[in-house]
Amino acid sequence: MSTVATSQIKLTPEHARPRASVRSRLQDALPKIVLAPSFAITIVFVYGFILWTIYLSFTNSKTFPSYVITGPRAYQRLWGWTFDTDPPSSWYTSITNMGIFGFLYIFICLALGLFLAILLDQKIRGEGMLRPIYLYPMALSFIVTGVAWKWFLDPGLGLEQTLHQWGWTSFHFDWIKNKDFVIYTVVIAGVWQASGFIMAMFLAGLRGIDGEIMKAAQIDGATTFQLYRRIVIPLLRPIFLSAFIVLAHLAIKSYDLVVALTSGGPGGSAWLPSNFMYEYTFKRNEMAVGSASAVIMLMTIVAIIVPYLYSELREKPR
């Protein structure tokens, strides 16, 4: 009896160790197993198709992909359309609109978002109700935003028509029908949707500032303007950078907002590079040119994001 008991005591730990080892290995491998399918899908359908688009931009692809390499001919055509055409080409219009839309969209969203965040940071009454009101537009898709603002800005049934019915017949606001001003209606709709989200980012940054710093500055005699100019805004620099990256990304890839709001504008006057890319790739049977424009958009995003990632990931000096 003692011999059996002794052998059982010796064997039990030896048999338990492999089971514990297998279990721990499975626990360690479980996150990798769960993430492996999504990782593989991302590699193939994101980065794989990015490489495929770059390849197509150096071919003579038309309606269907071609495997004949023709060099940077598509990029040369875009370059020629930018500077050598009179009247301006649709690509020149697209990049000009991108400059106007991108600058105004980012600047106004940052300024308006900071202003709203500072107001809400004063612990005003009804803050809990105002926050979701400002954030609600970001929950809508660009399609819904574009359609709503299209109705609102349409001279025949929106703001202009309403004011005419109220007796202000001299009021005219036909920017959405005017090829010289239609891009500014895209700015209005875009700012309306994104400024609340930027406000939330700034408000989170303001609530994270140490109150002792503010009190010390006030004791030293700093005015409210000096307080925000010399202390608060410099401390919000990471928020400014993050908000800029988000807004720049949204501006470059804005396609559905332009289509839903203006249908491209009169004669394509509201086109952005994303609209140009879709039009030439899928409607005008110029897949190589459309791919080249997509690569240029990608390089623009990379030029914005890479310095940001470098500044965030580099080792801080000790």
PDB file of C-alpha atoms in Angstrom:
ATOM      1  CA  MET A   1       0.000   0.000   0.000  1.00  0.00           C
ATOM      2  CA  SER A   2       2.781   2.412   0.834  1.00  0.00           C
ATOM      3  CA  THR A   3       4.557   1.601  -2.422  1.00  0.00           C
ATOM      4  CA  VAL A   4       1.453   2.385  -4.481  1.00  0.00           C
ATOM      5  CA  ALA A   5       0.858   5.596  -2.606  1.00  0.00           C
ATOM      6  CA  THR A   6       4.459   6.651  -3.077  1.00  0.00           C
ATOM      7  CA  SER A   7       4.340   5.956  -6.821  1.00  0.00           C
ATOM      8  CA  GLN A   8       1.123   7.925  -7.132  1.00  0.00           C
ATOM      9  CA  ILE A   9       2.674  10.872  -5.329  1.00  0.00           C
ATOM     10  CA  LYS A  10       5.645  10.803  -7.705  1.00  0.00           C
ATOM     11  CA  LEU A  11       3.644  10.335 -10.894  1.00  0.00           C
ATOM     12  CA  THR A  12       0.938  12.948 -10.308  1.00  0.00           C
ATOM     13  CA  PRO A  13       3.187  16.030 -10.536  1.00  0.00           C
ATOM     14  CA  GLU A  14       5.008  14.615 -13.565  1.00  0.00           C
ATOM     15  CA  HIS A  15       1.728  14.078 -15.421  1.00  0.00           C
ATOM     16  CA  ALA A  16       0.375  17.492 -14.384  1.00  0.00           C
ATOM     17  CA  ARG A  17       3.331  19.474 -15.713  1.00  0.00           C
ATOM     18  CA  PRO A  18       2.772  18.689 -19.428  1.00  0.00           C
ATOM     19  CA  ARG A  19      -0.927  19.565 -19.088  1.00  0.00           C
ATOM     20  CA  ALA A  20      -0.097  22.916 -17.485  1.00  0.00           C
ATOM     21  CA  SER A  21       2.535  23.580 -20.147  1.00  0.00           C
ATOM     22  CA  VAL A  22       0.118  22.854 -23.013  1.00  0.00           C
ATOM     23  CA  ARG A  23      -2.551  25.008 -21.408  1.00  0.00           C
ATOM     24  CA  SER A  24      -0.181  27.956 -20.973  1.00  0.00           C
ATOM     25  CA  ARG A  25       0.991  27.620 -24.556  1.00  0.00           C
ATOM     26  CA  LEU A  26      -2.587  27.660 -25.796  1.00  0.00           C
ATOM     27  CA  GLN A  27      -3.322  30.718 -23.673  1.00  0.00           C
ATOM     28  CA  ASP A  28      -0.274  32.488 -25.097  1.00  0.00           C
ATOM     29  CA  ALA A  29      -1.181  31.515 -28.663  1.00  0.00           C
ATOM     30  CA  LEU A  30      -4.880  32.376 -28.410  1.00  0.00           C
ATOM     31  CA  PRO A  31      -4.505  36.137 -29.138  1.00  0.00           C
ATOM     32  CA  LYS A  32      -2.354  35.342 -32.166  1.00  0.00           C
ATOM     33  CA  ILE A  33      -4.866  32.794 -33.426  1.00  0.00           C
ATOM     34  CA  VAL A  34      -7.733  35.269 -33.025  1.00  0.00           C
ATOM     35  CA  LEU A  35      -5.851  38.123 -34.731  1.00  0.00           C
ATOM     36  CA  ALA A  36      -4.323  36.055 -37.531  1.00  0.00           C
ATOM     37  CA  PRO A  37      -7.370  36.121 -39.908  1.00  0.00           C
ATOM     38  CA  SER A  38      -7.880  39.890 -39.619  1.00  0.00           C
ATOM     39  CA  PHE A  39      -4.124  40.449 -40.006  1.00  0.00           C
ATOM     40  CA  ALA A  40      -4.033  38.324 -43.153  1.00  0.00           C
ATOM     41  CA  ILE A  41      -7.092  40.081 -44.593  1.00  0.00           C
ATOM     42  CA  THR A  42      -5.504  43.489 -43.900  1.00  0.00           C
ATOM     43  CA  ILE A  43      -2.246  42.452 -45.570  1.00  0.00           C
ATOM     44  CA  VAL A  44      -4.020  41.203 -48.693  1.00  0.00           C
ATOM     45  CA  PHE A  45      -6.922  43.621 -49.127  1.00  0.00           C
ATOM     46  CA  VAL A  46      -5.221  46.814 -47.923  1.00  0.00           C
ATOM     47  CA  TYR A  47      -1.500  46.676 -48.523  1.00  0.00           C
ATOM     48  CA  GLY A  48      -1.782  44.156 -51.327  1.00  0.00           C
ATOM     49  CA  PHE A  49      -4.168  46.351 -53.279  1.00  0.00           C
ATOM     50  CA  ILE A  50      -2.044  49.422 -52.563  1.00  0.00           C
ATOM     51  CA  LEU A  51       0.865  47.661 -54.287  1.00  0.00           C
ATOM     52  CA  TRP A  52      -1.490  46.576 -57.083  1.00  0.00           C
ATOM     53  CA  THR A  53      -2.631  50.182 -57.607  1.00  0.00           C
ATOM     54  CA  ILE A  54       0.978  51.386 -57.738  1.00  0.00           C
ATOM     55  CA  TYR A  55       1.716  48.707 -60.333  1.00  0.00           C
ATOM     56  CA  LEU A  56      -1.297  49.696 -62.463  1.00  0.00           C
ATOM     57  CA  SER A  57      -0.185  53.340 -62.437  1.00  0.00           C
ATOM     58  CA  PHE A  58       2.911  52.322 -64.440  1.00  0.00           C
ATOM     59  CA  THR A  59       0.965  50.390 -67.072  1.00  0.00           C
ATOM     60  CA  ASN A  60      -1.273  51.345 -70.007  1.00  0.00           C
ATOM     61  CA  SER A  61      -4.427  50.009 -68.321  1.00  0.00           C
ATOM     62  CA  LYS A  62      -7.674  51.300 -69.766  1.00  0.00           C
ATOM     63  CA  THR A  63     -11.002  49.598 -69.070  1.00  0.00           C
ATOM     64  CA  PHE A  64      -9.301  46.485 -67.703  1.00  0.00           C
ATOM     65  CA  PRO A  65      -5.918  46.007 -66.029  1.00  0.00           C
ATOM     66  CA  SER A  66      -2.953  45.649 -68.358  1.00  0.00           C
ATOM     67  CA  TYR A  67       0.362  43.993 -67.548  1.00  0.00           C
ATOM     68  CA  VAL A  68       2.418  46.012 -70.033  1.00  0.00           C
ATOM     69  CA  ILE A  69       4.740  48.376 -68.180  1.00  0.00           C
ATOM     70  CA  THR A  70       4.872  51.785 -69.857  1.00  0.00           C
ATOM     71  CA  GLY A  71       6.743  53.725 -67.179  1.00  0.00           C
ATOM     72  CA  PRO A  72       5.555  56.974 -65.594  1.00  0.00           C
ATOM     73  CA  ARG A  73       3.406  57.951 -68.586  1.00  0.00           C
ATOM     74  CA  ALA A  74       0.262  58.356 -66.474  1.00  0.00           C
ATOM     75  CA  TYR A  75       2.087  60.656 -64.064  1.00  0.00           C
ATOM     76  CA  GLN A  76       3.412  62.695 -66.985  1.00  0.00           C
ATOM     77  CA  ARG A  77      -0.144  63.109 -68.279  1.00  0.00           C
ATOM     78  CA  LEU A  78      -1.287  64.378 -64.871  1.00  0.00           C
ATOM     79  CA  TRP A  79       1.675  66.744 -64.713  1.00  0.00           C
ATOM     80  CA  GLY A  80       0.864  68.062 -68.196  1.00  0.00           C
ATOM     81  CA  TRP A  81      -2.810  68.464 -67.288  1.00  0.00           C
ATOM     82  CA  THR A  82      -1.751  70.493 -64.264  1.00  0.00           C
ATOM     83  CA  PHE A  83       0.358  73.150 -65.969  1.00  0.00           C
ATOM     84  CA  ASP A  84       0.009  72.903 -69.746  1.00  0.00           C
ATOM     85  CA  THR A  85      -3.748  73.012 -70.360  1.00  0.00           C
ATOM     86  CA  ASP A  86      -5.950  75.984 -71.139  1.00  0.00           C
ATOM     87  CA  PRO A  87      -8.711  75.975 -69.993  1.00  0.00           C
ATOM     88  CA  PRO A  88      -7.696  74.205 -66.763  1.00  0.00           C
ATOM     89  CA  SER A  89      -8.120  70.438 -66.735  1.00  0.00           C
ATOM     90  CA  SER A  90     -10.254  68.493 -64.294  1.00  0.00           C
ATOM     91  CA  TRP A  91      -7.092  67.350 -62.483  1.00  0.00           C
ATOM     92  CA  TYR A  92      -5.971  70.961 -62.034  1.00  0.00           C
ATOM     93  CA  THR A  93      -9.452  71.807 -60.739  1.00  0.00           C
ATOM     94  CA  SER A  94      -9.293  68.858 -58.346  1.00  0.00           C
ATOM     95  CA  ILE A  95      -5.973  69.780 -56.765  1.00  0.00           C
ATOM     96  CA  THR A  96      -6.949  73.464 -56.579  1.00  0.00           C
ATOM     97  CA  ASN A  97     -10.176  72.526 -54.807  1.00  0.00           C
ATOM     98  CA  MET A  98      -8.166  70.246 -52.522  1.00  0.00           C
ATOM     99  CA  GLY A  99      -6.012  73.208 -51.490  1.00  0.00           C
ATOM    100  CA  ILE A 100      -9.023  75.439 -50.841  1.00  0.00           C
ATOM    101  CA  PHE A 101     -11.092  72.783 -49.100  1.00  0.00           C
ATOM    102  CA  GLY A 102      -8.207  71.340 -47.094  1.00  0.00           C
ATOM    103  CA  PHE A 103      -6.988  74.695 -45.764  1.00  0.00           C
ATOM    104  CA  LEU A 104     -10.401  76.112 -44.847  1.00  0.00           C
ATOM    105  CA  TYR A 105     -11.724  72.798 -43.517  1.00  0.00           C
ATOM    106  CA  ILE A 106      -8.756  72.200 -41.209  1.00  0.00           C
ATOM    107  CA  PHE A 107      -8.347  75.810 -40.071  1.00  0.00           C
ATOM    108  CA  ILE A 108     -12.027  76.459 -39.323  1.00  0.00           C
ATOM    109  CA  CYS A 109     -12.518  73.105 -37.587  1.00  0.00           C
ATOM    110  CA  LEU A 110      -9.491  73.700 -35.362  1.00  0.00           C
ATOM    111  CA  ALA A 111     -10.491  77.283 -34.521  1.00  0.00           C
ATOM    112  CA  LEU A 112     -14.171  76.504 -33.982  1.00  0.00           C
ATOM    113  CA  GLY A 113     -13.448  73.292 -32.063  1.00  0.00           C
ATOM    114  CA  LEU A 114     -11.045  75.091 -29.723  1.00  0.00           C
ATOM    115  CA  PHE A 115     -13.500  77.940 -29.206  1.00  0.00           C
ATOM    116  CA  LEU A 116     -16.367  75.587 -28.326  1.00  0.00           C
ATOM    117  CA  ALA A 117     -14.125  73.537 -26.032  1.00  0.00           C
ATOM    118  CA  ILE A 118     -13.035  76.661 -24.130  1.00  0.00           C
ATOM    119  CA  LEU A 119     -16.679  77.696 -23.707  1.00  0.00           C
ATOM    120  CA  LEU A 120     -17.720  74.284 -22.420  1.00  0.00           C
ATOM    121  CA  ASP A 121     -14.705  74.174 -20.119  1.00  0.00           C
ATOM    122  CA  GLN A 122     -16.162  77.113 -18.174  1.00  0.00           C
ATOM    123  CA  LYS A 123     -18.573  74.650 -16.490  1.00  0.00           C
ATOM    124  CA  ILE A 124     -21.569  76.354 -18.070  1.00  0.00           C
ATOM    125  CA  ARG A 125     -25.097  75.226 -17.294  1.00  0.00           C
ATOM    126  CA  GLY A 126     -26.412  72.572 -19.637  1.00  0.00           C
ATOM    127  CA  GLU A 127     -22.966  71.307 -20.656  1.00  0.00           C
ATOM    128  CA  GLY A 128     -24.176  67.714 -20.536  1.00  0.00           C
ATOM    129  CA  MET A 129     -26.834  68.537 -23.122  1.00  0.00           C
ATOM    130  CA  LEU A 130     -24.605  70.680 -25.369  1.00  0.00           C
ATOM    131  CA  ARG A 131     -21.840  68.089 -25.732  1.00  0.00           C
ATOM    132  CA  PRO A 132     -23.964  65.466 -27.528  1.00  0.00           C
ATOM    133  CA  ILE A 133     -25.560  68.190 -29.669  1.00  0.00           C
ATOM    134  CA  TYR A 134     -22.132  69.240 -30.943  1.00  0.00           C
ATOM    135  CA  LEU A 135     -20.986  65.626 -31.334  1.00  0.00           C
ATOM    136  CA  TYR A 136     -24.123  64.361 -33.084  1.00  0.00           C
ATOM    137  CA  PRO A 137     -23.099  65.416 -36.648  1.00  0.00           C
ATOM    138  CA  MET A 138     -20.002  63.205 -36.457  1.00  0.00           C
ATOM    139  CA  ALA A 139     -22.273  60.195 -35.977  1.00  0.00           C
ATOM    140  CA  LEU A 140     -23.769  60.814 -39.423  1.00  0.00           C
ATOM    141  CA  SER A 141     -22.212  59.550 -42.620  1.00  0.00           C
ATOM    142  CA  PHE A 142     -20.951  61.969 -45.246  1.00  0.00           C
ATOM    143  CA  ILE A 143     -23.815  60.869 -47.488  1.00  0.00           C
ATOM    144  CA  VAL A 144     -26.441  61.931 -44.944  1.00  0.00           C
ATOM    145  CA  THR A 145     -24.587  65.194 -44.273  1.00  0.00           C
ATOM    146  CA  GLY A 146     -24.302  65.940 -47.977  1.00  0.00           C
ATOM    147  CA  VAL A 147     -27.973  65.262 -48.708  1.00  0.00           C
ATOM    148  CA  ALA A 148     -29.154  67.347 -45.739  1.00  0.00           C
ATOM    149  CA  TRP A 149     -27.003  70.337 -46.686  1.00  0.00           C
ATOM    150  CA  LYS A 150     -27.975  69.968 -50.339  1.00  0.00           C
ATOM    151  CA  TRP A 151     -31.617  70.469 -49.363  1.00  0.00           C
ATOM    152  CA  PHE A 152     -30.718  73.323 -47.029  1.00  0.00           C
ATOM    153  CA  LEU A 153     -28.575  75.217 -49.570  1.00  0.00           C
ATOM    154  CA  ASP A 154     -30.716  74.560 -52.652  1.00  0.00           C
ATOM    155  CA  PRO A 155     -32.117  77.961 -53.747  1.00  0.00           C
ATOM    156  CA  GLY A 156     -35.395  76.372 -54.795  1.00  0.00           C
ATOM    157  CA  LEU A 157     -36.328  74.704 -51.518  1.00  0.00           C
ATOM    158  CA  GLY A 158     -33.789  75.582 -48.803  1.00  0.00           C
ATOM    159  CA  LEU A 159     -32.585  78.681 -47.009  1.00  0.00           C
ATOM    160  CA  GLU A 160     -33.131  81.124 -49.869  1.00  0.00           C
ATOM    161  CA  GLN A 161     -36.663  79.954 -50.588  1.00  0.00           C
ATOM    162  CA  THR A 162     -37.587  80.057 -46.894  1.00  0.00           C
ATOM    163  CA  LEU A 163     -36.367  83.642 -46.463  1.00  0.00           C
ATOM    164  CA  HIS A 164     -38.214  84.669 -49.626  1.00  0.00           C
ATOM    165  CA  GLN A 165     -41.421  83.270 -48.158  1.00  0.00           C
ATOM    166  CA  TRP A 166     -40.782  85.282 -44.997  1.00  0.00           C
ATOM    167  CA  GLY A 167     -40.536  88.466 -47.054  1.00  0.00           C
ATOM    168  CA  TRP A 168     -36.782  88.892 -47.556  1.00  0.00           C
ATOM    169  CA  THR A 169     -36.951  88.667 -51.337  1.00  0.00           C
ATOM    170  CA  SER A 170     -33.602  90.398 -51.895  1.00  0.00           C
ATOM    171  CA  PHE A 171     -31.683  87.569 -50.211  1.00  0.00           C
ATOM    172  CA  HIS A 172     -29.788  85.295 -52.598  1.00  0.00           C
ATOM    173  CA  PHE A 173     -27.521  82.378 -51.753  1.00  0.00           C
ATOM    174  CA  ASP A 174     -26.854  80.213 -54.801  1.00  0.00           C
ATOM    175  CA  TRP A 175     -23.334  79.015 -54.049  1.00  0.00           C
ATOM    176  CA  ILE A 176     -24.299  75.401 -54.617  1.00  0.00           C
ATOM    177  CA  LYS A 177     -25.235  76.255 -58.227  1.00  0.00           C
ATOM    178  CA  ASN A 178     -22.256  78.568 -58.841  1.00  0.00           C
ATOM    179  CA  LYS A 179     -19.105  76.888 -60.155  1.00  0.00           C
ATOM    180  CA  ASP A 180     -16.888  79.540 -58.531  1.00  0.00           C
ATOM    181  CA  PHE A 181     -18.334  79.093 -55.033  1.00  0.00           C
ATOM    182  CA  VAL A 182     -19.588  75.504 -54.930  1.00  0.00           C
ATOM    183  CA  ILE A 183     -16.436  74.228 -53.208  1.00  0.00           C
ATOM    184  CA  TYR A 184     -17.190  76.531 -50.276  1.00  0.00           C
ATOM    185  CA  THR A 185     -20.486  74.741 -49.685  1.00  0.00           C
ATOM    186  CA  VAL A 186     -18.461  71.555 -49.258  1.00  0.00           C
ATOM    187  CA  VAL A 187     -16.379  73.401 -46.662  1.00  0.00           C
ATOM    188  CA  ILE A 188     -19.543  74.454 -44.793  1.00  0.00           C
ATOM    189  CA  ALA A 189     -20.932  70.918 -44.666  1.00  0.00           C
ATOM    190  CA  GLY A 190     -17.581  69.408 -43.705  1.00  0.00           C
ATOM    191  CA  VAL A 191     -16.995  71.907 -40.897  1.00  0.00           C
ATOM    192  CA  TRP A 192     -20.498  71.332 -39.543  1.00  0.00           C
ATOM    193  CA  GLN A 193     -19.831  67.605 -39.295  1.00  0.00           C
ATOM    194  CA  ALA A 194     -16.282  67.551 -37.914  1.00  0.00           C
ATOM    195  CA  SER A 195     -16.036  70.591 -35.626  1.00  0.00           C
ATOM    196  CA  GLY A 196     -17.912  68.869 -32.780  1.00  0.00           C
ATOM    197  CA  PHE A 197     -15.492  65.956 -32.808  1.00  0.00           C
ATOM    198  CA  ILE A 198     -12.524  68.345 -32.697  1.00  0.00           C
ATOM    199  CA  MET A 199     -14.262  70.162 -29.822  1.00  0.00           C
ATOM    200  CA  ALA A 200     -14.399  66.883 -27.897  1.00  0.00           C
ATOM    201  CA  MET A 201     -10.680  66.313 -28.461  1.00  0.00           C
ATOM    202  CA  PHE A 202      -9.791  69.798 -27.212  1.00  0.00           C
ATOM    203  CA  LEU A 203     -12.179  69.509 -24.268  1.00  0.00           C
ATOM    204  CA  ALA A 204     -10.495  66.289 -23.178  1.00  0.00           C
ATOM    205  CA  GLY A 205      -7.144  68.044 -23.402  1.00  0.00           C
ATOM    206  CA  LEU A 206      -8.379  71.025 -21.392  1.00  0.00           C
ATOM    207  CA  ARG A 207      -9.773  68.773 -18.667  1.00  0.00           C
ATOM    208  CA  GLY A 208      -6.392  67.049 -18.468  1.00  0.00           C
ATOM    209  CA  ILE A 209      -4.423  70.217 -17.661  1.00  0.00           C
ATOM    210  CA  ASP A 210      -3.270  70.432 -14.065  1.00  0.00           C
ATOM    211  CA  GLY A 211      -5.387  73.020 -12.245  1.00  0.00           C
ATOM    212  CA  GLU A 212      -2.485  73.971  -9.999  1.00  0.00           C
ATOM    213  CA  ILE A 213      -0.617  75.422 -12.972  1.00  0.00           C
ATOM    214  CA  MET A 214      -3.615  77.594 -13.828  1.00  0.00           C
ATOM    215  CA  LYS A 215      -4.009  78.781 -10.245  1.00  0.00           C
ATOM    216  CA  ALA A 216      -0.316  79.613  -9.971  1.00  0.00           C
ATOM    217  CA  ALA A 217      -0.457  81.671 -13.160  1.00  0.00           C
ATOM    218  CA  GLN A 218      -3.538  83.547 -11.941  1.00  0.00           C
ATOM    219  CA  ILE A 219      -1.834  84.303  -8.612  1.00  0.00           C
ATOM    220  CA  ASP A 220       1.119  85.699 -10.567  1.00  0.00           C
ATOM    221  CA  GLY A 221      -1.257  88.124 -12.243  1.00  0.00           C
ATOM    222  CA  ALA A 222      -1.755  86.475 -15.655  1.00  0.00           C
ATOM    223  CA  THR A 223      -4.840  87.624 -17.516  1.00  0.00           C
ATOM    224  CA  THR A 224      -7.241  85.163 -19.095  1.00  0.00           C
ATOM    225  CA  PHE A 225      -5.817  85.890 -22.552  1.00  0.00           C
ATOM    226  CA  GLN A 226      -2.243  85.372 -21.336  1.00  0.00           C
ATOM    227  CA  LEU A 227      -3.311  82.215 -19.518  1.00  0.00           C
ATOM    228  CA  TYR A 228      -4.611  80.594 -22.688  1.00  0.00           C
ATOM    229  CA  ARG A 229      -1.921  82.015 -24.972  1.00  0.00           C
ATOM    230  CA  ARG A 230       1.127  81.113 -22.897  1.00  0.00           C
ATOM    231  CA  ILE A 231      -0.004  78.056 -20.922  1.00  0.00           C
ATOM    232  CA  VAL A 232      -3.151  76.348 -22.175  1.00  0.00           C
ATOM    233  CA  ILE A 233      -2.621  76.412 -25.943  1.00  0.00           C
ATOM    234  CA  PRO A 234       1.069  75.309 -25.753  1.00  0.00           C
ATOM    235  CA  LEU A 235       0.004  72.399 -23.534  1.00  0.00           C
ATOM    236  CA  LEU A 236      -2.588  71.429 -26.162  1.00  0.00           C
ATOM    237  CA  ARG A 237       0.067  71.005 -28.856  1.00  0.00           C
ATOM    238  CA  PRO A 238      -0.350  67.178 -29.025  1.00  0.00           C
ATOM    239  CA  ILE A 239      -4.115  67.649 -29.429  1.00  0.00           C
ATOM    240  CA  PHE A 240      -3.564  70.147 -32.231  1.00  0.00           C
ATOM    241  CA  LEU A 241      -1.279  67.691 -34.005  1.00  0.00           C
ATOM    242  CA  SER A 242      -3.674  64.759 -33.621  1.00  0.00           C
ATOM    243  CA  ALA A 243      -6.648  66.855 -34.760  1.00  0.00           C
ATOM    244  CA  PHE A 244      -4.675  68.067 -37.776  1.00  0.00           C
ATOM    245  CA  ILE A 245      -3.855  64.490 -38.796  1.00  0.00           C
ATOM    246  CA  VAL A 246      -7.491  63.393 -38.472  1.00  0.00           C
ATOM    247  CA  LEU A 247      -8.816  66.386 -40.430  1.00  0.00           C
ATOM    248  CA  ALA A 248      -6.190  66.129 -43.164  1.00  0.00           C
ATOM    249  CA  HIS A 249      -7.012  62.446 -43.632  1.00  0.00           C
ATOM    250  CA  LEU A 250     -10.737  63.197 -43.843  1.00  0.00           C
ATOM    251  CA  ALA A 251     -10.149  66.049 -46.301  1.00  0.00           C
ATOM    252  CA  ILE A 252      -8.011  63.993 -48.679  1.00  0.00           C
ATOM    253  CA  LYS A 253     -10.403  61.043 -48.836  1.00  0.00           C
ATOM    254  CA  SER A 254     -13.610  63.094 -49.027  1.00  0.00           C
ATOM    255  CA  TYR A 255     -15.573  61.648 -51.910  1.00  0.00           C
ATOM    256  CA  ASP A 256     -19.085  60.844 -50.756  1.00  0.00           C
ATOM    257  CA  LEU A 257     -19.599  64.328 -49.269  1.00  0.00           C
ATOM    258  CA  VAL A 258     -18.913  65.997 -52.635  1.00  0.00           C
ATOM    259  CA  VAL A 259     -21.096  63.546 -54.541  1.00  0.00           C
ATOM    260  CA  ALA A 260     -24.033  63.757 -52.140  1.00  0.00           C
ATOM    261  CA  LEU A 261     -23.868  67.542 -51.759  1.00  0.00           C
ATOM    262  CA  THR A 262     -23.046  68.804 -55.251  1.00  0.00           C
ATOM    263  CA  SER A 263     -22.935  65.745 -57.556  1.00  0.00           C
ATOM    264  CA  GLY A 264     -19.504  67.049 -58.526  1.00  0.00           C
ATOM    265  CA  GLY A 265     -20.695  70.611 -59.069  1.00  0.00           C
ATOM    266  CA  PRO A 266     -21.461  72.347 -62.368  1.00  0.00           C
ATOM    267  CA  GLY A 267     -19.043  70.856 -64.902  1.00  0.00           C
ATOM    268  CA  GLY A 268     -17.057  69.048 -62.209  1.00  0.00           C
ATOM    269  CA  SER A 269     -16.185  72.330 -60.500  1.00  0.00           C
ATOM    270  CA  ALA A 270     -16.399  70.740 -57.026  1.00  0.00           C
ATOM    271  CA  TRP A 271     -14.209  67.743 -57.788  1.00  0.00           C
ATOM    272  CA  LEU A 272     -11.558  66.655 -55.331  1.00  0.00           C
ATOM    273  CA  PRO A 273      -8.753  64.198 -56.249  1.00  0.00           C
ATOM    274  CA  SER A 274     -10.880  61.320 -54.942  1.00  0.00           C
ATOM    275  CA  ASN A 275     -13.674  62.263 -57.352  1.00  0.00           C
ATOM    276  CA  PHE A 276     -11.161  62.541 -60.206  1.00  0.00           C
ATOM    277  CA  MET A 277      -9.768  59.101 -59.370  1.00  0.00           C
ATOM    278  CA  TYR A 278     -13.196  57.440 -59.365  1.00  0.00           C
ATOM    279  CA  GLU A 279     -14.321  59.195 -62.545  1.00  0.00           C
ATOM    280  CA  TYR A 280     -11.253  58.274 -64.603  1.00  0.00           C
ATOM    281  CA  THR A 281     -10.911  54.743 -63.251  1.00  0.00           C
ATOM    282  CA  PHE A 282     -14.505  53.535 -63.526  1.00  0.00           C
ATOM    283  CA  LYS A 283     -16.283  55.897 -65.936  1.00  0.00           C
ATOM    284  CA  ARG A 284     -13.744  57.201 -68.454  1.00  0.00           C
ATOM    285  CA  ASN A 285     -11.851  53.919 -68.795  1.00  0.00           C
ATOM    286  CA  GLU A 286      -8.468  55.431 -67.867  1.00  0.00           C
ATOM    287  CA  MET A 287      -7.451  53.020 -65.134  1.00  0.00           C
ATOM    288  CA  ALA A 288      -3.752  53.929 -65.295  1.00  0.00           C
ATOM    289  CA  VAL A 289      -4.484  57.637 -64.868  1.00  0.00           C
ATOM    290  CA  GLY A 290      -6.932  56.940 -62.055  1.00  0.00           C
ATOM    291  CA  SER A 291      -4.379  54.707 -60.332  1.00  0.00           C
ATOM    292  CA  ALA A 292      -1.711  57.418 -60.661  1.00  0.00           C
ATOM    293  CA  SER A 293      -4.024  59.947 -59.024  1.00  0.00           C
ATOM    294  CA  ALA A 294      -4.741  57.445 -56.223  1.00  0.00           C
ATOM    295  CA  VAL A 295      -0.998  56.974 -55.650  1.00  0.00           C
ATOM    296  CA  ILE A 296      -0.544  60.743 -55.442  1.00  0.00           C
ATOM    297  CA  MET A 297      -3.305  60.869 -52.815  1.00  0.00           C
ATOM    298  CA  LEU A 298      -1.598  58.056 -50.915  1.00  0.00           C
ATOM    299  CA  MET A 299       1.744  59.879 -51.004  1.00  0.00           C
ATOM    300  CA  THR A 300       0.057  63.007 -49.677  1.00  0.00           C
ATOM    301  CA  ILE A 301      -1.372  61.088 -46.727  1.00  0.00           C
ATOM    302  CA  VAL A 302       1.995  59.411 -46.100  1.00  0.00           C
ATOM    303  CA  ALA A 303       3.739  62.790 -46.163  1.00  0.00           C
ATOM    304  CA  ILE A 304       1.386  63.952 -43.407  1.00  0.00           C
ATOM    305  CA  ILE A 305       1.274  60.847 -41.240  1.00  0.00           C
ATOM    306  CA  VAL A 306       4.926  59.724 -41.298  1.00  0.00           C
ATOM    307  CA  PRO A 307       6.312  62.889 -39.627  1.00  0.00           C
ATOM    308  CA  TYR A 308       3.567  62.581 -37.013  1.00  0.00           C
ATOM    309  CA  LEU A 309       4.436  58.956 -36.298  1.00  0.00           C
ATOM    310  CA  TYR A 310       8.121  59.829 -36.186  1.00  0.00           C
ATOM    311  CA  SER A 311       7.526  62.588 -33.644  1.00  0.00           C
ATOM    312  CA  GLU A 312       5.380  60.272 -31.525  1.00  0.00           C
ATOM    313  CA  LEU A 313       7.524  57.154 -31.648  1.00  0.00           C
ATOM    314  CA  ARG A 314      11.036  58.557 -31.517  1.00  0.00           C
ATOM    315  CA  GLU A 315      12.859  58.176 -28.235  1.00  0.00           C
ATOM    316  CA  LYS A 316      12.540  61.259 -26.082  1.00  0.00           C
ATOM    317  CA  PRO A 317      15.900  62.763 -25.072  1.00  0.00           C
ATOM    318  CA  ARG A 318      16.710  62.147 -21.450  1.00  0.00           C
TER     319      ARG A 318
END
